[in-house]
mmCIF file with all atom_site columns, C-alpha atoms in Angstrom:
data_model
loop_
_atom_site.group_PDB
_atom_site.id
_atom_site.type_symbol
_atom_site.label_atom_id
_atom_site.label_alt_id
_atom_site.label_comp_id
_atom_site.label_asym_id
_atom_site.label_entity_id
_atom_site.label_seq_id
_atom_site.pdbx_PDB_ins_code
_atom_site.Cartn_x
_atom_site.Cartn_y
_atom_site.Cartn_z
_atom_site.occupancy
_atom_site.B_iso_or_equiv
_atom_site.pdbx_formal_charge
_atom_site.auth_seq_id
_atom_site.auth_comp_id
_atom_site.auth_asym_id
_atom_site.auth_atom_id
_atom_site.pdbx_PDB_model_num
ATOM 1   C CA . MET Y 1 1   ? 159.837 232.873 223.558 1.00 0.00 ? 160 MET Y CA 1
ATOM 2   C CA . ALA Y 1 2   ? 158.265 230.505 225.781 1.00 0.00 ? 161 ALA Y CA 1
ATOM 3   C CA . LEU Y 1 3   ? 154.914 230.878 223.487 1.00 0.00 ? 162 LEU Y CA 1
ATOM 4   C CA . SER Y 1 4   ? 157.059 230.094 220.392 1.00 0.00 ? 163 SER Y CA 1
ATOM 5   C CA . LEU Y 1 5   ? 158.821 227.345 221.970 1.00 0.00 ? 164 LEU Y CA 1
ATOM 6   C CA . PHE Y 1 6   ? 155.883 225.329 222.875 1.00 0.00 ? 165 PHE Y CA 1
ATOM 7   C CA . ARG Y 1 7   ? 153.858 226.231 219.878 1.00 0.00 ? 166 ARG Y CA 1
ATOM 8   C CA . PHE Y 1 8   ? 156.785 224.436 217.886 1.00 0.00 ? 167 PHE Y CA 1
ATOM 9   C CA . ILE Y 1 9   ? 156.465 221.393 220.538 1.00 0.00 ? 168 ILE Y CA 1
ATOM 10  C CA . ALA Y 1 10  ? 152.918 221.371 219.753 1.00 0.00 ? 169 ALA Y CA 1
ATOM 11  C CA . VAL Y 1 11  ? 153.523 221.296 215.867 1.00 0.00 ? 170 VAL Y CA 1
ATOM 12  C CA . VAL Y 1 12  ? 156.241 218.707 216.260 1.00 0.00 ? 171 VAL Y CA 1
ATOM 13  C CA . GLY Y 1 13  ? 154.187 216.360 218.670 1.00 0.00 ? 172 GLY Y CA 1
ATOM 14  C CA . ARG Y 1 14  ? 151.323 216.525 216.112 1.00 0.00 ? 173 ARG Y CA 1
ATOM 15  C CA . THR Y 1 15  ? 149.200 214.774 219.012 1.00 0.00 ? 174 THR Y CA 1
ATOM 16  C CA . GLN Y 1 16  ? 148.588 215.982 222.681 1.00 0.00 ? 175 GLN Y CA 1
ATOM 17  C CA . VAL Y 1 17  ? 150.007 212.933 224.165 1.00 0.00 ? 176 VAL Y CA 1
ATOM 18  C CA . VAL Y 1 18  ? 153.111 213.443 222.243 1.00 0.00 ? 177 VAL Y CA 1
ATOM 19  C CA . ALA Y 1 19  ? 153.494 217.105 222.551 1.00 0.00 ? 178 ALA Y CA 1
ATOM 20  C CA . ASN Y 1 20  ? 152.708 217.129 226.304 1.00 0.00 ? 179 ASN Y CA 1
ATOM 21  C CA . THR Y 1 21  ? 155.495 214.561 226.579 1.00 0.00 ? 180 THR Y CA 1
ATOM 22  C CA . PHE Y 1 22  ? 157.740 216.836 224.687 1.00 0.00 ? 181 PHE Y CA 1
ATOM 23  C CA . GLY Y 1 23  ? 156.718 220.129 226.442 1.00 0.00 ? 182 GLY Y CA 1
ATOM 24  C CA . THR Y 1 24  ? 157.307 218.537 230.172 1.00 0.00 ? 183 THR Y CA 1
ATOM 25  C CA . PHE Y 1 25  ? 160.824 217.121 228.995 1.00 0.00 ? 184 PHE Y CA 1
ATOM 26  C CA . ALA Y 1 26  ? 161.868 220.774 227.154 1.00 0.00 ? 185 ALA Y CA 1
ATOM 27  C CA . LEU Y 1 27  ? 160.608 222.313 230.434 1.00 0.00 ? 186 LEU Y CA 1
ATOM 28  C CA . LEU Y 1 28  ? 162.940 219.654 232.655 1.00 0.00 ? 187 LEU Y CA 1
ATOM 29  C CA . LEU Y 1 29  ? 165.737 220.696 230.603 1.00 0.00 ? 188 LEU Y CA 1
ATOM 30  C CA . VAL Y 1 30  ? 165.462 224.434 230.587 1.00 0.00 ? 189 VAL Y CA 1
ATOM 31  C CA . PHE Y 1 31  ? 165.036 224.304 234.485 1.00 0.00 ? 190 PHE Y CA 1
ATOM 32  C CA . VAL Y 1 32  ? 167.654 222.255 235.099 1.00 0.00 ? 191 VAL Y CA 1
ATOM 33  C CA . LEU Y 1 33  ? 170.321 223.688 232.390 1.00 0.00 ? 192 LEU Y CA 1
ATOM 34  C CA . ALA Y 1 34  ? 169.379 227.251 233.046 1.00 0.00 ? 193 ALA Y CA 1
ATOM 35  C CA . GLY Y 1 35  ? 171.450 227.860 236.234 1.00 0.00 ? 194 GLY Y CA 1
ATOM 36  C CA . PHE Y 1 36  ? 168.319 228.204 238.299 1.00 0.00 ? 195 PHE Y CA 1
ATOM 37  C CA . VAL Y 1 37  ? 168.270 224.886 239.745 1.00 0.00 ? 196 VAL Y CA 1
ATOM 38  C CA . VAL Y 1 38  ? 171.938 223.966 239.384 1.00 0.00 ? 197 VAL Y CA 1
ATOM 39  C CA . ALA Y 1 39  ? 174.368 226.794 239.281 1.00 0.00 ? 198 ALA Y CA 1
ATOM 40  C CA . LYS Y 1 40  ? 176.591 227.426 236.304 1.00 0.00 ? 199 LYS Y CA 1
ATOM 41  C CA . ASP Y 1 41  ? 179.779 226.501 237.934 1.00 0.00 ? 200 ASP Y CA 1
ATOM 42  C CA . ASP Y 1 42  ? 178.222 223.481 239.174 1.00 0.00 ? 201 ASP Y CA 1
ATOM 43  C CA . ILE Y 1 43  ? 177.368 221.880 235.851 1.00 0.00 ? 202 ILE Y CA 1
ATOM 44  C CA . GLN Y 1 44  ? 179.592 219.272 234.355 1.00 0.00 ? 203 GLN Y CA 1
ATOM 45  C CA . ASP Y 1 45  ? 182.122 220.756 231.578 1.00 0.00 ? 204 ASP Y CA 1
ATOM 46  C CA . TRP Y 1 46  ? 180.597 218.610 229.145 1.00 0.00 ? 205 TRP Y CA 1
ATOM 47  C CA . MET Y 1 47  ? 177.278 219.854 229.761 1.00 0.00 ? 206 MET Y CA 1
ATOM 48  C CA . ILE Y 1 48  ? 177.902 223.458 229.815 1.00 0.00 ? 207 ILE Y CA 1
ATOM 49  C CA . TRP Y 1 49  ? 176.514 223.745 226.177 1.00 0.00 ? 208 TRP Y CA 1
ATOM 50  C CA . GLY Y 1 50  ? 173.269 222.994 227.657 1.00 0.00 ? 209 GLY Y CA 1
ATOM 51  C CA . TYR Y 1 51  ? 173.341 226.253 229.690 1.00 0.00 ? 210 TYR Y CA 1
ATOM 52  C CA . TYR Y 1 52  ? 174.172 228.519 226.804 1.00 0.00 ? 211 TYR Y CA 1
ATOM 53  C CA . ILE Y 1 53  ? 171.578 227.102 224.763 1.00 0.00 ? 212 ILE Y CA 1
ATOM 54  C CA . SER Y 1 54  ? 168.967 227.304 227.527 1.00 0.00 ? 213 SER Y CA 1
ATOM 55  C CA . PRO Y 1 55  ? 166.434 230.116 227.070 1.00 0.00 ? 214 PRO Y CA 1
ATOM 56  C CA . MET Y 1 56  ? 165.577 230.577 230.811 1.00 0.00 ? 215 MET Y CA 1
ATOM 57  C CA . MET Y 1 57  ? 169.332 231.325 231.551 1.00 0.00 ? 216 MET Y CA 1
ATOM 58  C CA . TYR Y 1 58  ? 169.087 234.564 229.121 1.00 0.00 ? 217 TYR Y CA 1
ATOM 59  C CA . GLY Y 1 59  ? 166.089 235.300 230.922 1.00 0.00 ? 218 GLY Y CA 1
ATOM 60  C CA . GLN Y 1 60  ? 166.886 234.978 234.610 1.00 0.00 ? 219 GLN Y CA 1
ATOM 61  C CA . ASN Y 1 61  ? 170.549 236.725 233.635 1.00 0.00 ? 220 ASN Y CA 1
ATOM 62  C CA . ALA Y 1 62  ? 168.933 239.559 232.278 1.00 0.00 ? 221 ALA Y CA 1
ATOM 63  C CA . ILE Y 1 63  ? 166.705 240.212 235.212 1.00 0.00 ? 222 ILE Y CA 1
ATOM 64  C CA . ALA Y 1 64  ? 169.346 239.625 237.672 1.00 0.00 ? 223 ALA Y CA 1
ATOM 65  C CA . VAL Y 1 65  ? 171.711 241.920 235.792 1.00 0.00 ? 224 VAL Y CA 1
ATOM 66  C CA . ASN Y 1 66  ? 169.089 244.735 235.625 1.00 0.00 ? 225 ASN Y CA 1
ATOM 67  C CA . GLU Y 1 67  ? 168.161 244.253 239.229 1.00 0.00 ? 226 GLU Y CA 1
ATOM 68  C CA . PHE Y 1 68  ? 171.555 243.961 240.958 1.00 0.00 ? 227 PHE Y CA 1
ATOM 69  C CA . LEU Y 1 69  ? 173.184 246.382 238.992 1.00 0.00 ? 228 LEU Y CA 1
ATOM 70  C CA . TYR Y 1 70  ? 171.096 249.116 239.646 1.00 0.00 ? 229 TYR Y CA 1
ATOM 71  C CA . GLU Y 1 71  ? 172.050 252.344 242.177 1.00 0.00 ? 230 GLU Y CA 1
ATOM 72  C CA . ARG Y 1 72  ? 170.118 250.609 245.328 1.00 0.00 ? 231 ARG Y CA 1
ATOM 73  C CA . TRP Y 1 73  ? 172.885 247.497 245.083 1.00 0.00 ? 232 TRP Y CA 1
ATOM 74  C CA . ASN Y 1 74  ? 175.864 249.723 244.887 1.00 0.00 ? 233 ASN Y CA 1
ATOM 75  C CA . ALA Y 1 75  ? 176.974 249.715 248.396 1.00 0.00 ? 234 ALA Y CA 1
ATOM 76  C CA . THR Y 1 76  ? 180.331 248.659 249.075 1.00 0.00 ? 235 THR Y CA 1
ATOM 77  C CA . ALA Y 1 77  ? 180.802 245.370 249.418 1.00 0.00 ? 236 ALA Y CA 1
ATOM 78  C CA . PRO Y 1 78  ? 181.948 243.306 252.477 1.00 0.00 ? 237 PRO Y CA 1
ATOM 79  C CA . ALA Y 1 79  ? 186.208 243.423 252.702 1.00 0.00 ? 238 ALA Y CA 1
ATOM 80  C CA . ASN Y 1 80  ? 186.254 239.718 252.379 1.00 0.00 ? 239 ASN Y CA 1
ATOM 81  C CA . SER Y 1 81  ? 184.344 239.973 248.938 1.00 0.00 ? 240 SER Y CA 1
ATOM 82  C CA . CYS Y 1 82  ? 186.269 240.150 245.384 1.00 0.00 ? 241 CYS Y CA 1
ATOM 83  C CA . GLU Y 1 83  ? 183.564 242.221 243.986 1.00 0.00 ? 242 GLU Y CA 1
ATOM 84  C CA . SER Y 1 84  ? 183.320 246.132 244.109 1.00 0.00 ? 243 SER Y CA 1
ATOM 85  C CA . THR Y 1 85  ? 179.580 245.983 245.121 1.00 0.00 ? 244 THR Y CA 1
ATOM 86  C CA . VAL Y 1 86  ? 177.310 244.442 246.924 1.00 0.00 ? 245 VAL Y CA 1
ATOM 87  C CA . GLY Y 1 87  ? 175.142 243.725 243.694 1.00 0.00 ? 246 GLY Y CA 1
ATOM 88  C CA . LYS Y 1 88  ? 178.231 242.481 241.933 1.00 0.00 ? 247 LYS Y CA 1
ATOM 89  C CA . THR Y 1 89  ? 178.813 240.152 244.907 1.00 0.00 ? 248 THR Y CA 1
ATOM 90  C CA . LEU Y 1 90  ? 175.299 238.736 244.876 1.00 0.00 ? 249 LEU Y CA 1
ATOM 91  C CA . LEU Y 1 91  ? 175.742 238.084 241.019 1.00 0.00 ? 250 LEU Y CA 1
ATOM 92  C CA . LYS Y 1 92  ? 179.343 236.528 241.355 1.00 0.00 ? 251 LYS Y CA 1
ATOM 93  C CA . ASP Y 1 93  ? 178.101 234.108 244.624 1.00 0.00 ? 252 ASP Y CA 1
ATOM 94  C CA . ARG Y 1 94  ? 174.982 232.891 242.323 1.00 0.00 ? 253 ARG Y CA 1
ATOM 95  C CA . CYS Y 1 95  ? 177.359 232.278 239.340 1.00 0.00 ? 254 CYS Y CA 1
ATOM 96  C CA . LEU Y 1 96  ? 175.562 235.029 237.246 1.00 0.00 ? 255 LEU Y CA 1
ATOM 97  C CA . PHE Y 1 97  ? 177.011 237.345 234.758 1.00 0.00 ? 256 PHE Y CA 1
ATOM 98  C CA . THR Y 1 98  ? 178.337 240.594 236.317 1.00 0.00 ? 257 THR Y CA 1
ATOM 99  C CA . THR Y 1 99  ? 178.610 243.239 233.419 1.00 0.00 ? 258 THR Y CA 1
ATOM 100 C CA . GLU Y 1 100 ? 175.884 245.834 232.367 1.00 0.00 ? 259 GLU Y CA 1
ATOM 101 C CA . SER Y 1 101 ? 176.529 244.330 228.480 1.00 0.00 ? 260 SER Y CA 1
ATOM 102 C CA . TRP Y 1 102 ? 174.883 241.046 229.156 1.00 0.00 ? 261 TRP Y CA 1
ATOM 103 C CA . TYR Y 1 103 ? 171.289 242.836 229.767 1.00 0.00 ? 262 TYR Y CA 1
ATOM 104 C CA . TRP Y 1 104 ? 171.238 243.585 226.161 1.00 0.00 ? 263 TRP Y CA 1
ATOM 105 C CA . ILE Y 1 105 ? 173.014 240.401 225.209 1.00 0.00 ? 264 ILE Y CA 1
ATOM 106 C CA . CYS Y 1 106 ? 170.360 238.267 226.956 1.00 0.00 ? 265 CYS Y CA 1
ATOM 107 C CA . ILE Y 1 107 ? 167.455 240.385 225.463 1.00 0.00 ? 266 ILE Y CA 1
ATOM 108 C CA . ILE Y 1 108 ? 168.781 240.142 222.046 1.00 0.00 ? 267 ILE Y CA 1
ATOM 109 C CA . ALA Y 1 109 ? 169.379 236.177 222.549 1.00 0.00 ? 268 ALA Y CA 1
ATOM 110 C CA . LEU Y 1 110 ? 165.735 235.871 223.724 1.00 0.00 ? 269 LEU Y CA 1
ATOM 111 C CA . PHE Y 1 111 ? 164.362 237.616 220.982 1.00 0.00 ? 270 PHE Y CA 1
ATOM 112 C CA . THR Y 1 112 ? 166.412 235.577 218.638 1.00 0.00 ? 271 THR Y CA 1
ATOM 113 C CA . PHE Y 1 113 ? 164.947 232.194 220.160 1.00 0.00 ? 272 PHE Y CA 1
ATOM 114 C CA . SER Y 1 114 ? 161.650 233.535 219.646 1.00 0.00 ? 273 SER Y CA 1
ATOM 115 C CA . LEU Y 1 115 ? 162.432 234.041 216.125 1.00 0.00 ? 274 LEU Y CA 1
ATOM 116 C CA . LEU Y 1 116 ? 163.803 230.822 215.638 1.00 0.00 ? 275 LEU Y CA 1
ATOM 117 C CA . PHE Y 1 117 ? 161.169 228.903 217.197 1.00 0.00 ? 276 PHE Y CA 1
ATOM 118 C CA . ASN Y 1 118 ? 158.651 230.784 214.962 1.00 0.00 ? 277 ASN Y CA 1
ATOM 119 C CA . VAL Y 1 119 ? 160.430 230.115 211.755 1.00 0.00 ? 278 VAL Y CA 1
ATOM 120 C CA . LEU Y 1 120 ? 160.728 226.680 212.891 1.00 0.00 ? 279 LEU Y CA 1
ATOM 121 C CA . PHE Y 1 121 ? 157.136 226.496 213.816 1.00 0.00 ? 280 PHE Y CA 1
ATOM 122 C CA . VAL Y 1 122 ? 155.969 227.365 209.937 1.00 0.00 ? 281 VAL Y CA 1
ATOM 123 C CA . ALA Y 1 123 ? 158.533 224.988 208.941 1.00 0.00 ? 282 ALA Y CA 1
ATOM 124 C CA . ALA Y 1 124 ? 156.952 222.347 210.845 1.00 0.00 ? 283 ALA Y CA 1
ATOM 125 C CA . LEU Y 1 125 ? 153.396 223.262 209.751 1.00 0.00 ? 284 LEU Y CA 1
ATOM 126 C CA . THR Y 1 126 ? 154.423 223.299 206.191 1.00 0.00 ? 285 THR Y CA 1
ATOM 127 C CA . TYR Y 1 127 ? 156.348 219.916 205.869 1.00 0.00 ? 286 TYR Y CA 1
ATOM 128 C CA . LEU Y 1 128 ? 155.036 217.721 208.461 1.00 0.00 ? 287 LEU Y CA 1
ATOM 129 C CA . ASN Y 1 129 ? 152.179 215.528 207.905 1.00 0.00 ? 288 ASN Y CA 1
ATOM 130 C CA . PRO Y 1 130 ? 149.503 214.500 210.603 1.00 0.00 ? 289 PRO Y CA 1
ATOM 131 C CA . LEU Y 1 131 ? 150.433 211.284 212.616 1.00 0.00 ? 290 LEU Y CA 1
ATOM 132 C CA . GLY Y 1 132 ? 147.043 209.683 211.882 1.00 0.00 ? 291 GLY Y CA 1
ATOM 133 C CA . ASP Y 1 133 ? 144.866 209.186 208.991 1.00 0.00 ? 292 ASP Y CA 1
ATOM 134 C CA . ASN Y 1 134 ? 142.683 211.707 207.780 1.00 0.00 ? 293 ASN Y CA 1
ATOM 135 C CA . LYS Y 1 135 ? 139.238 211.508 208.200 1.00 0.00 ? 294 LYS Y CA 1
ATOM 136 C CA . ALA Y 1 136 ? 137.573 213.728 205.837 1.00 0.00 ? 295 ALA Y CA 1
ATOM 137 C CA . ILE Y 1 137 ? 133.605 213.835 205.749 1.00 0.00 ? 296 ILE Y CA 1
ATOM 138 C CA . ILE Y 1 138 ? 132.053 213.456 202.174 1.00 0.00 ? 297 ILE Y CA 1
ATOM 139 C CA . SER Y 1 139 ? 128.228 214.252 202.168 1.00 0.00 ? 298 SER Y CA 1
ATOM 140 C CA . ASP Y 1 140 ? 125.861 212.126 200.355 1.00 0.00 ? 299 ASP Y CA 1
ATOM 141 C CA . GLU Y 1 141 ? 123.596 214.512 199.747 1.00 0.00 ? 300 GLU Y CA 1
ATOM 142 C CA . ASN Y 1 142 ? 123.713 216.381 196.260 1.00 0.00 ? 301 ASN Y CA 1
ATOM 143 C CA . GLU Y 1 143 ? 123.365 219.898 195.470 1.00 0.00 ? 302 GLU Y CA 1
ATOM 144 C CA . ASP Y 1 144 ? 119.681 219.547 194.636 1.00 0.00 ? 303 ASP Y CA 1
ATOM 145 C CA . SER Y 1 145 ? 118.689 218.244 197.825 1.00 0.00 ? 304 SER Y CA 1
ATOM 146 C CA . LYS Y 1 146 ? 120.404 220.882 199.891 1.00 0.00 ? 305 LYS Y CA 1
ATOM 147 C CA . ASN Y 1 147 ? 118.569 224.013 197.710 1.00 0.00 ? 306 ASN Y CA 1
ATOM 148 C CA . LYS Y 1 148 ? 115.085 222.045 198.544 1.00 0.00 ? 307 LYS Y CA 1
ATOM 149 C CA . LYS Y 1 149 ? 115.882 222.497 202.482 1.00 0.00 ? 308 LYS Y CA 1
ATOM 150 C CA . LEU Y 1 150 ? 116.715 226.179 202.224 1.00 0.00 ? 309 LEU Y CA 1
#
């Protein structure tokens, strides 16, 4: 998914400076809005849409759900916890999803993001023109002089 995202950004930017600027800004948004730096419950209500469209959120949740809902985290949670196991308590404390179905939802979302960015990449290559002038080189030599050199 990340490869597809940055290929799309490179095509939209069309120059190295613009693409690096877009890529840096995209990384900033993905990290901040994914619940990795700022937890989901701490994100303002008017920005929660950013959490749900951030691809990193789906990757982080898939990895966390896969790990913390595994058998080794099934120990009984402390009495002051509202969850039944230690794994679910850890997920809940970090504002992550606590059901097993979210693993597959996240995997499907990541494949969908990958497909979306690849389609946008092809569309951008098809319809966007270069930012600068085309600098085609036209040879002054004619065909006869080329043949004599061979």
